[in-house]
Structures are given as C-alpha cells and as structure tokens.
Amino acid sequence: MIIAHLTDLHVREAGKPLASGNLDYTAMVTQAFERVANMGPKPDMMVVTGDLTDTGQIGEYQLLKEMTEELPFPVHMALGNHDIRENFLTVFPDKKGPGGFVQFCIEHDGFRMIGLDTLVDGEGFGRLCSERLSYLQDRLQERPDVPTLLFFHHPPFAYGGGIYDAVRLTDGAKELGEIVSANKQIVRILCGHHHRAIDCLWNGTLTSVAPSVISSCHLQLGDVRVFKNINEPPAFKLHVLIPESGFVSHNVFVEDFGPAYENILDPNYQALASLQKQTALEAFR
C-alpha cells in the first residue's frame, strides 16, 4: 500500500492574478499531480490535508474536481483554513458527513484512515469540537485492533514558530491528545498547514506535517510575528506500508532533477567487498 500525501494546494481559478511571490499555484498543483500519477509503482491513493483552494470559491472547487477526476487513483480530501465548507460541499456533495462536517473513514483490510474536519469558519486556527471528536471516538471503537491513520489540516503541536503556533489546532487539541494516548491503534497522524516538512512524536504517535506542493513557509523559530514564504523546492510525502516495518515515509520533490545514476563506489571504500557480496554489485572504479 502506497499513500501519496499532498497538502496546501491553494488552487486558483484560471485568469486570476498570480498569488504572492508571483507563483501560478494551479500550474504547480498540476505538475505535482502529474508527478504522483507517473510514479512507479503507482500510489494506491492520494490524501490531501487541507487548503485545497486559495480562497474557497466554487469555481476553484470545480477546477479542483476536474483535476482530481483525471488521476488514476482515489483522492481523499480534508479541509483547511483557506477552504469554505459550504462551497466545497456544493461541488462535492457526497463528502458531507455527520453534523455537516467533512469527516469520513476509509476502510482497508490491514488498516483504516479517518479524515477529520478542523476548519473554523473565518479563522486561521483549527478546532475539533465535541461533535467532531465524538465521531472520531465512535470510529475508533468500531475496530480497535486495526492500525489507524488520522489526517486533518491543522497540526496539534507547537513547533516554536511564534505566530505559526498560534494558528495550529488550538481548540480540542488537548482532548484529541487524550484520545490518541488511549488508542494505541493510531499509528500515524498526517497534517498540513505549515508548508514545511515537520515531524513530532505527539502523545506517543508520530505526527507528520507534509510540505506544500507550492511555496514553503520560511523556517523561523522564536518570537515570529510575520508570515513569510520562501521558494524552496515543492514536495510531498509518500507513506509506504511495509509488512515488517509498518508505515515508512519519504519526502519526494515535485521537480525532476534528471535521471538517476548508479552509485559507483571508490575501490578504497573499506566495506566494498562486503557490499559486493551482499548486493552482487560488480560495477566499481
């Protein structure tokens, strides 16, 4: 099982002015989708952890719908603070879950994925209210022995980034942490929002923030008071289920850096003979 984890697409309608940094977000998302679709082996699914569009307009969701329908695997999407739930559900009416939230459970033989809705209308921070948390608890109780991944937009932990920490999952984070600690079947939490690859062992579970496929947030630590972007290479995460290891995660760049080439070792490398024996490697200088 291979899961492509993309986030913070910020899709914009054609013909609209370019976004901050003079970037064509939609073209960059198209390039990222093509990169994932052409991978070998091909991912079994894609999850997108929020900020699907830049301003939450219906036209943006219609464009996103067209783009995702061309992909050769299912796409599961959570909402972020740039999204507007009502407009999303206008274009994707089948995604409406209990209470009107965009929450759902994806069942597989060997694992489950539960998508949560952390959107607060008109706010940048995230929330999991009692209704949304009750949905999660109900799903976890259904199959307590099956490894489970959670995915949503706002990271539940602070990383030391000042103003960035102020717009994480603030409401309900403590309660979510208690649920995570009490449910050992939760093996991974996938998030977005910060436009950087960040990992934290949060309440005993590895919580991974994927980088954005558009711009990155500039890495600032301390008393940060201004949001700044930087044009680092766009990337995404690939989570691969390995039977003897569980989920193993990779950062993958969208950009093509040229063909791969064989790593030919220096003959003075002290473990060359052992390596040749183990891998039957014959090409060396």
Short mmCIF file of C-alpha atoms in Angstrom, two decimals:
data_model
loop_
_atom_site.label_atom_id
_atom_site.label_comp_id
_atom_site.label_asym_id
_atom_site.label_seq_id
_atom_site.Cartn_x
_atom_site.Cartn_y
_atom_site.Cartn_z
CA MET A 1 0.00 0.00 0.00
CA ILE A 2 1.38 3.39 -1.06
CA ILE A 3 -0.25 6.65 0.03
CA ALA A 4 0.70 9.93 -1.62
CA HIS A 5 0.24 12.70 0.95
CA LEU A 6 -0.09 16.16 -0.58
CA THR A 7 -1.17 19.33 1.15
CA ASP A 8 -1.87 23.04 0.77
CA LEU A 9 -2.70 23.11 -2.93
CA HIS A 10 -4.25 26.59 -2.92
CA VAL A 11 -5.85 26.03 -6.32
CA ARG A 12 -6.87 29.29 -8.01
CA GLU A 13 -9.16 29.84 -10.98
CA ALA A 14 -7.63 30.39 -14.41
CA GLY A 15 -7.25 34.03 -15.33
CA LYS A 16 -7.00 35.27 -11.76
CA PRO A 17 -3.91 37.28 -10.72
CA LEU A 18 -0.92 35.22 -9.64
CA ALA A 19 -0.57 34.61 -5.92
CA SER A 20 2.02 36.01 -3.52
CA GLY A 21 5.53 35.50 -4.87
CA ASN A 22 4.22 35.70 -8.45
CA LEU A 23 3.53 31.96 -8.42
CA ASP A 24 0.99 30.09 -10.53
CA TYR A 25 -0.34 27.78 -7.83
CA THR A 26 -2.68 25.85 -10.11
CA ALA A 27 0.08 25.10 -12.61
CA MET A 28 2.27 23.90 -9.74
CA VAL A 29 -0.51 21.62 -8.47
CA THR A 30 -0.95 20.23 -11.98
CA GLN A 31 2.77 19.46 -12.10
CA ALA A 32 2.57 17.76 -8.69
CA PHE A 33 -0.42 15.65 -9.73
CA GLU A 34 1.42 14.56 -12.87
CA ARG A 35 4.48 13.65 -10.80
CA VAL A 36 2.43 11.43 -8.49
CA ALA A 37 0.38 9.88 -11.31
CA ASN A 38 3.53 8.90 -13.22
CA MET A 39 5.34 7.28 -10.31
CA GLY A 40 6.22 3.63 -10.47
CA PRO A 41 4.89 1.77 -8.66
CA LYS A 42 1.82 3.96 -8.71
CA PRO A 43 0.32 5.06 -5.37
CA ASP A 44 -2.89 3.35 -4.30
CA MET A 45 -4.44 6.60 -3.17
CA MET A 46 -3.83 10.28 -2.56
CA VAL A 47 -4.75 12.18 0.58
CA VAL A 48 -4.75 15.97 0.65
CA THR A 49 -4.64 17.56 4.10
CA GLY A 50 -6.38 20.86 3.51
CA ASP A 51 -6.14 24.27 1.93
CA LEU A 52 -7.47 22.66 -1.21
CA THR A 53 -8.14 26.08 -2.72
CA ASP A 54 -6.77 29.56 -2.11
CA THR A 55 -10.00 31.46 -1.39
CA GLY A 56 -12.65 28.74 -1.15
CA GLN A 57 -14.64 29.87 -4.17
CA ILE A 58 -16.96 27.49 -6.02
CA GLY A 59 -15.05 27.99 -9.26
CA GLU A 60 -11.84 26.87 -7.53
CA TYR A 61 -13.51 23.68 -6.28
CA GLN A 62 -14.93 22.98 -9.72
CA LEU A 63 -11.43 23.24 -11.16
CA LEU A 64 -10.07 21.00 -8.40
CA LYS A 65 -12.78 18.45 -9.13
CA GLU A 66 -11.78 18.34 -12.80
CA MET A 67 -8.12 17.94 -11.84
CA THR A 68 -8.67 15.11 -9.35
CA GLU A 69 -11.03 13.22 -11.65
CA GLU A 70 -8.15 12.78 -14.10
CA LEU A 71 -5.99 10.95 -11.54
CA PRO A 72 -5.71 7.14 -11.73
CA PHE A 73 -6.38 6.56 -8.01
CA PRO A 74 -8.91 7.73 -5.41
CA VAL A 75 -8.33 11.12 -3.78
CA HIS A 76 -9.42 11.80 -0.18
CA MET A 77 -9.50 15.42 0.95
CA ALA A 78 -9.67 17.25 4.28
CA LEU A 79 -10.50 20.94 4.65
CA GLY A 80 -8.13 23.72 5.75
CA ASN A 81 -8.49 27.33 6.84
CA HIS A 82 -8.41 28.60 3.23
CA ASP A 83 -11.42 26.44 2.41
CA ILE A 84 -15.12 27.28 2.71
CA ARG A 85 -17.06 24.20 3.78
CA GLU A 86 -20.36 25.26 2.19
CA ASN A 87 -18.75 25.87 -1.20
CA PHE A 88 -16.75 22.65 -1.05
CA LEU A 89 -19.93 20.66 -0.37
CA THR A 90 -21.70 22.42 -3.22
CA VAL A 91 -19.18 20.86 -5.61
CA PHE A 92 -18.55 17.66 -3.62
CA PRO A 93 -21.98 16.96 -2.02
CA ASP A 94 -21.14 13.30 -1.39
CA LYS A 95 -18.39 14.36 1.05
CA LYS A 96 -20.83 15.69 3.63
CA GLY A 97 -20.51 13.77 6.88
CA PRO A 98 -22.33 13.75 10.21
CA GLY A 99 -23.18 17.21 11.51
CA GLY A 100 -22.39 18.72 8.13
CA PHE A 101 -18.64 18.30 8.66
CA VAL A 102 -16.28 16.77 6.11
CA GLN A 103 -15.32 13.69 8.13
CA PHE A 104 -15.07 10.11 6.91
CA CYS A 105 -13.45 6.72 7.41
CA ILE A 106 -11.62 4.77 4.71
CA GLU A 107 -11.61 1.02 5.34
CA HIS A 108 -8.90 -1.39 4.18
CA ASP A 109 -8.08 -4.96 5.10
CA GLY A 110 -4.94 -4.08 7.01
CA PHE A 111 -5.57 -0.51 8.18
CA ARG A 112 -8.02 2.36 8.34
CA MET A 113 -7.82 6.10 7.64
CA ILE A 114 -10.02 8.64 9.40
CA GLY A 115 -10.30 12.14 7.97
CA LEU A 116 -11.23 14.96 10.35
CA ASP A 117 -12.54 18.49 9.75
CA THR A 118 -10.58 21.13 11.71
CA LEU A 119 -11.95 24.15 9.83
CA VAL A 120 -13.28 27.12 11.81
CA ASP A 121 -15.25 29.45 9.56
CA GLY A 122 -13.45 32.78 9.19
CA GLU A 123 -10.46 31.80 11.33
CA GLY A 124 -6.90 30.65 10.71
CA PHE A 125 -6.61 28.34 13.72
CA GLY A 126 -8.15 24.88 13.91
CA ARG A 127 -10.84 23.29 16.08
CA LEU A 128 -12.14 19.85 16.92
CA CYS A 129 -15.37 20.37 18.81
CA SER A 130 -17.08 17.71 20.92
CA GLU A 131 -19.21 16.58 17.97
CA ARG A 132 -16.21 16.08 15.72
CA LEU A 133 -14.26 14.32 18.46
CA SER A 134 -17.24 12.07 19.21
CA TYR A 135 -17.23 11.00 15.57
CA LEU A 136 -13.57 10.04 15.92
CA GLN A 137 -14.14 8.09 19.13
CA ASP A 138 -17.05 6.19 17.59
CA ARG A 139 -14.95 5.16 14.59
CA LEU A 140 -12.03 4.08 16.78
CA GLN A 141 -14.28 1.88 18.90
CA GLU A 142 -15.52 0.02 15.81
CA ARG A 143 -12.19 -1.68 15.05
CA PRO A 144 -9.82 -1.11 17.98
CA ASP A 145 -7.31 -3.71 16.81
CA VAL A 146 -6.78 -2.31 13.31
CA PRO A 147 -3.87 0.12 12.69
CA THR A 148 -5.36 3.55 12.01
CA LEU A 149 -4.07 6.77 10.43
CA LEU A 150 -5.70 10.12 11.16
CA PHE A 151 -5.46 13.01 8.74
CA PHE A 152 -6.53 16.63 9.03
CA HIS A 153 -5.20 20.11 8.30
CA HIS A 154 -4.04 21.86 11.47
CA PRO A 155 -1.10 20.28 13.35
CA PRO A 156 -1.94 19.70 17.01
CA PHE A 157 1.55 20.55 18.35
CA ALA A 158 3.60 23.73 18.71
CA TYR A 159 6.96 23.74 16.93
CA GLY A 160 8.39 27.00 18.28
CA GLY A 161 7.34 29.26 15.41
CA GLY A 162 5.58 32.09 17.18
CA ILE A 163 2.63 33.25 15.10
CA TYR A 164 2.56 29.90 13.29
CA ASP A 165 1.91 28.12 16.57
CA ALA A 166 -0.98 30.48 17.23
CA VAL A 167 -2.85 29.13 14.20
CA ARG A 168 -2.33 25.41 14.82
CA LEU A 169 -5.07 23.14 16.16
CA THR A 170 -5.83 25.04 19.36
CA ASP A 171 -9.40 24.12 20.27
CA GLY A 172 -9.74 20.44 21.10
CA ALA A 173 -6.02 19.62 20.86
CA LYS A 174 -5.85 18.52 24.49
CA GLU A 175 -8.90 16.29 24.10
CA LEU A 176 -7.53 14.85 20.87
CA GLY A 177 -4.25 14.10 22.62
CA GLU A 178 -6.09 12.14 25.29
CA ILE A 179 -7.87 10.11 22.60
CA VAL A 180 -4.60 9.41 20.80
CA SER A 181 -2.89 8.32 24.02
CA ALA A 182 -5.76 5.96 24.85
CA ASN A 183 -5.99 4.38 21.38
CA LYS A 184 -2.76 2.63 20.54
CA GLN A 185 -4.12 1.58 17.14
CA ILE A 186 -3.46 5.15 15.95
CA VAL A 187 -0.10 4.63 14.29
CA ARG A 188 0.28 7.91 12.39
CA ILE A 189 -1.23 11.40 12.16
CA LEU A 190 -0.93 13.30 8.87
CA CYS A 191 -1.31 17.09 8.70
CA GLY A 192 -0.61 20.12 6.54
CA HIS A 193 -0.93 23.89 7.14
CA HIS A 194 2.68 24.87 7.86
CA HIS A 195 4.03 24.39 4.30
CA ARG A 196 7.08 22.59 5.71
CA ALA A 197 8.07 19.00 6.48
CA ILE A 198 7.83 18.76 10.28
CA ASP A 199 7.63 15.67 12.49
CA CYS A 200 6.74 15.35 16.16
CA LEU A 201 6.21 12.36 18.43
CA TRP A 202 2.94 13.71 19.86
CA ASN A 203 1.22 11.77 22.63
CA GLY A 204 3.15 8.70 21.57
CA THR A 205 2.20 8.85 17.88
CA LEU A 206 4.37 10.15 15.04
CA THR A 207 2.64 13.23 13.65
CA SER A 208 3.88 14.33 10.23
CA VAL A 209 3.31 17.67 8.54
CA ALA A 210 3.80 17.39 4.79
CA PRO A 211 5.50 20.14 2.78
CA SER A 212 3.37 22.06 0.31
CA VAL A 213 3.43 21.45 -3.42
CA ILE A 214 3.54 25.22 -3.94
CA SER A 215 5.54 27.62 -1.71
CA SER A 216 7.20 26.84 1.61
CA CYS A 217 6.91 28.77 4.84
CA HIS A 218 10.28 30.25 5.75
CA LEU A 219 11.75 28.41 8.72
CA GLN A 220 11.63 30.90 11.58
CA LEU A 221 11.94 29.95 15.24
CA GLY A 222 11.29 32.10 18.28
CA ASP A 223 9.18 35.24 18.56
CA VAL A 224 7.93 35.15 14.95
CA ARG A 225 5.35 37.82 14.14
CA VAL A 226 5.27 37.91 10.33
CA PHE A 227 4.28 35.10 7.93
CA LYS A 228 6.98 34.71 5.29
CA ASN A 229 7.20 32.33 2.33
CA ILE A 230 10.29 31.05 0.57
CA ASN A 231 10.52 29.31 -2.80
CA GLU A 232 12.11 26.06 -1.68
CA PRO A 233 11.50 23.03 -3.95
CA PRO A 234 7.85 21.89 -3.72
CA ALA A 235 7.46 18.40 -2.28
CA PHE A 236 5.07 15.85 -0.83
CA LYS A 237 5.22 12.75 1.36
CA LEU A 238 4.91 9.14 0.34
CA HIS A 239 3.78 6.73 3.07
CA VAL A 240 4.56 3.10 2.19
CA LEU A 241 3.20 0.18 4.19
CA ILE A 242 5.99 -2.36 4.70
CA PRO A 243 4.78 -5.60 6.39
CA GLU A 244 7.71 -5.96 8.77
CA SER A 245 8.06 -2.22 9.49
CA GLY A 246 4.66 -0.55 9.32
CA PHE A 247 4.31 2.77 7.52
CA VAL A 248 7.61 4.16 6.21
CA SER A 249 7.57 7.76 4.98
CA HIS A 250 9.58 9.55 2.30
CA ASN A 251 9.86 13.19 1.23
CA VAL A 252 9.53 13.42 -2.56
CA PHE A 253 10.34 16.52 -4.61
CA VAL A 254 7.96 17.50 -7.37
CA GLU A 255 10.71 18.82 -9.63
CA ASP A 256 12.57 16.48 -11.97
CA PHE A 257 16.27 16.63 -11.12
CA GLY A 258 17.32 14.43 -14.02
CA PRO A 259 17.77 10.66 -14.41
CA ALA A 260 19.05 8.52 -11.58
CA TYR A 261 22.56 7.11 -11.94
CA GLU A 262 24.41 4.21 -10.40
CA ASN A 263 26.42 4.92 -7.28
CA ILE A 264 29.88 3.64 -8.24
CA LEU A 265 31.99 3.28 -5.12
CA ASP A 266 35.63 4.13 -4.67
CA PRO A 267 37.71 0.88 -4.57
CA ASN A 268 39.30 2.08 -1.33
CA TYR A 269 35.95 2.01 0.48
CA GLN A 270 36.60 -0.33 3.40
CA ALA A 271 33.31 -2.23 3.10
CA LEU A 272 33.35 -2.63 -0.68
CA ALA A 273 33.99 -6.38 -0.65
CA SER A 274 31.21 -6.97 1.84
CA LEU A 275 28.85 -4.79 -0.14
CA GLN A 276 29.65 -6.63 -3.36
CA LYS A 277 28.93 -9.93 -1.67
CA GLN A 278 25.65 -8.71 -0.24
CA THR A 279 24.29 -6.98 -3.34
CA ALA A 280 26.21 -8.65 -6.17
CA LEU A 281 27.37 -5.20 -7.19
CA GLU A 282 30.01 -5.54 -9.91
CA ALA A 283 30.40 -2.02 -11.25
CA PHE A 284 33.07 -0.12 -9.35
CA ARG A 285 36.03 2.04 -10.11
#
